[in-house]
Amino acid sequence: MNAAAVRPGGERRWEERVQRAAHPLVYPLLSRVRRPAVRVPGIGVLVTDAGLLRGVLLDTASFTKTGPGSPAELWTPVLGPSVLLNMEGVDHLALRRRLAPLFAPAFVGELTRATVGAAAARLTERLVAGESIDLVAEVRDYAGRVISRLVGLDRDDIGEELFARVSAVTGYVRLARPRFTPTQVAVARSVLAELTEHARLAYHGDASTVPGRMRELGLSEDEAMGAVGAFVLTGTETLVSYLPRLVAILHDTGWLARLAADRALVDAAVAEGLRVTTPSPVMLRSVRAETAVGGVRVHPGDRLVLATFLADRAAGAFDPVGNPAASLKQLWFGAGVHFCLGAPLAMAQIDTTLGAVLDAAAAAPLRIAGRRAQRGTLIPAYARLALSR
Ligand code: HEM
């Protein structure tokens, strides 16, 4: 282990820097909130307590992802009306059921092997050979390979440029702005149209591609294109945010070398990493029926801002031994009917990539040769994290 690199609390200082760089105004504002639920003018009712937050997610009679201030208000103009994250009730359930085979263990295992397997094996070799690797660029490359697969492209890489345009679309999201402007909607739709141009062709082809498989699973062309758009928007930046942050935390706490020598606590470290980073930091709901949340009266049409990142980190500092994450039932992936559909794919990609880094660390101790936090992005992330021997 590179003992000189481990400073008590060092991982928290870097995490703080990453979050502040992304949201210089909102992050300090929300971090000061101590109450479990509080109305914040111009934003909505902020919920910071894990138990309350889970209660909201499970109570679909009182709270919804459609309606004023909800994800539907934001995303329906861009993605259309039927993309899971803007649906409720029986239609939502039926679409989730039809998509379920795409996230079954065998399917995500094969998708991960086919998209990142070889690159991850090369990552280990390159690190052991002494190359300095920017893990952000590396994971972004993996995400591009996954997107290519999802939209039915043969070639491995969809290109940095399109990835940057997808990030620009999520970058339009602001807590204080419940809707996109007409110009933003137009730009976002053109990015999505470019992606789904390939997916439409693949949809009409055989079931060897993901869109073709969606047709076989009974999705209409519009539903399949909406699902592709939703996967790209929800599943790309979360992983590009998480994996470099996880490796940075492992490095800064000395756990990288410990796990490389003994993998027994890898699963706990991954869960703890997800808890303290919470890559999808906030969820939104619209109030459907008069009720109260943590003593705050809420009315139909009110907007709830569920600050998962505050609820998760209230359980303490990163600790794979004590593993406070275990009591949170994967709150970082949501709860109830909208629980992250892509979680099995995310976990497969995380296991493969982290496994490759740990294999390299087992052969030769790794250090962070340089890093920089990304400014002004929706999902807090490193812009660069250089890993080398
Ligand atoms: C570490 C990575 C990820 C995290 C932390 C994450 C987190 C979340 C969270 C918190 C939700 C629930 C939102 C809510 O209830 O408002 C969600 C939903 C969703 N996620 Fe993920 N996600 C990740 C990766 C992925 C991936 C890789 C995919 C797919 C390719 C994906 C696809 C989805 C979809 C489709 C939904 C909507 C489900 C529904 O509304 O029924 N996610 N995700």
XYZ file of C-alpha atoms in Angstrom, residues 43-46 56-57 63-66 68-75 85 88 173-179 280-287 302-308 338:
43
model
C -37.316 24.549 -5.040
C -40.019 22.546 -3.229
C -40.275 20.400 -0.115
C -36.819 18.979 0.553
C -42.505 8.737 -0.197
C -41.123 6.363 -2.846
C -46.867 10.894 -4.762
C -46.233 10.546 -8.483
C -43.588 10.923 -11.185
C -46.176 12.693 -13.348
C -46.304 19.537 -11.770
C -42.580 19.634 -10.913
C -42.168 15.905 -11.657
C -39.737 14.067 -13.951
C -42.587 13.794 -16.491
C -42.821 17.580 -16.778
C -39.109 17.641 -17.506
C -38.647 14.629 -19.786
C -39.446 7.395 -15.620
C -47.232 5.432 -13.266
C -31.489 20.116 -15.593
C -31.588 22.639 -12.744
C -33.349 22.117 -9.425
C -34.966 25.524 -9.581
C -36.239 24.970 -13.164
C -38.961 22.279 -13.474
C -39.181 22.501 -17.318
C -28.158 9.876 -8.800
C -28.177 12.440 -5.973
C -31.790 13.625 -6.057
C -35.207 12.194 -7.037
C -38.320 14.234 -7.790
C -41.983 13.578 -7.065
C -45.180 15.567 -7.460
C -47.776 15.475 -4.667
C -46.374 20.513 -4.636
C -42.965 19.325 -5.682
C -40.873 17.007 -3.487
C -37.102 17.031 -3.819
C -35.807 13.779 -2.329
C -32.173 14.457 -1.407
C -30.928 10.857 -1.466
C -39.392 2.870 -10.003
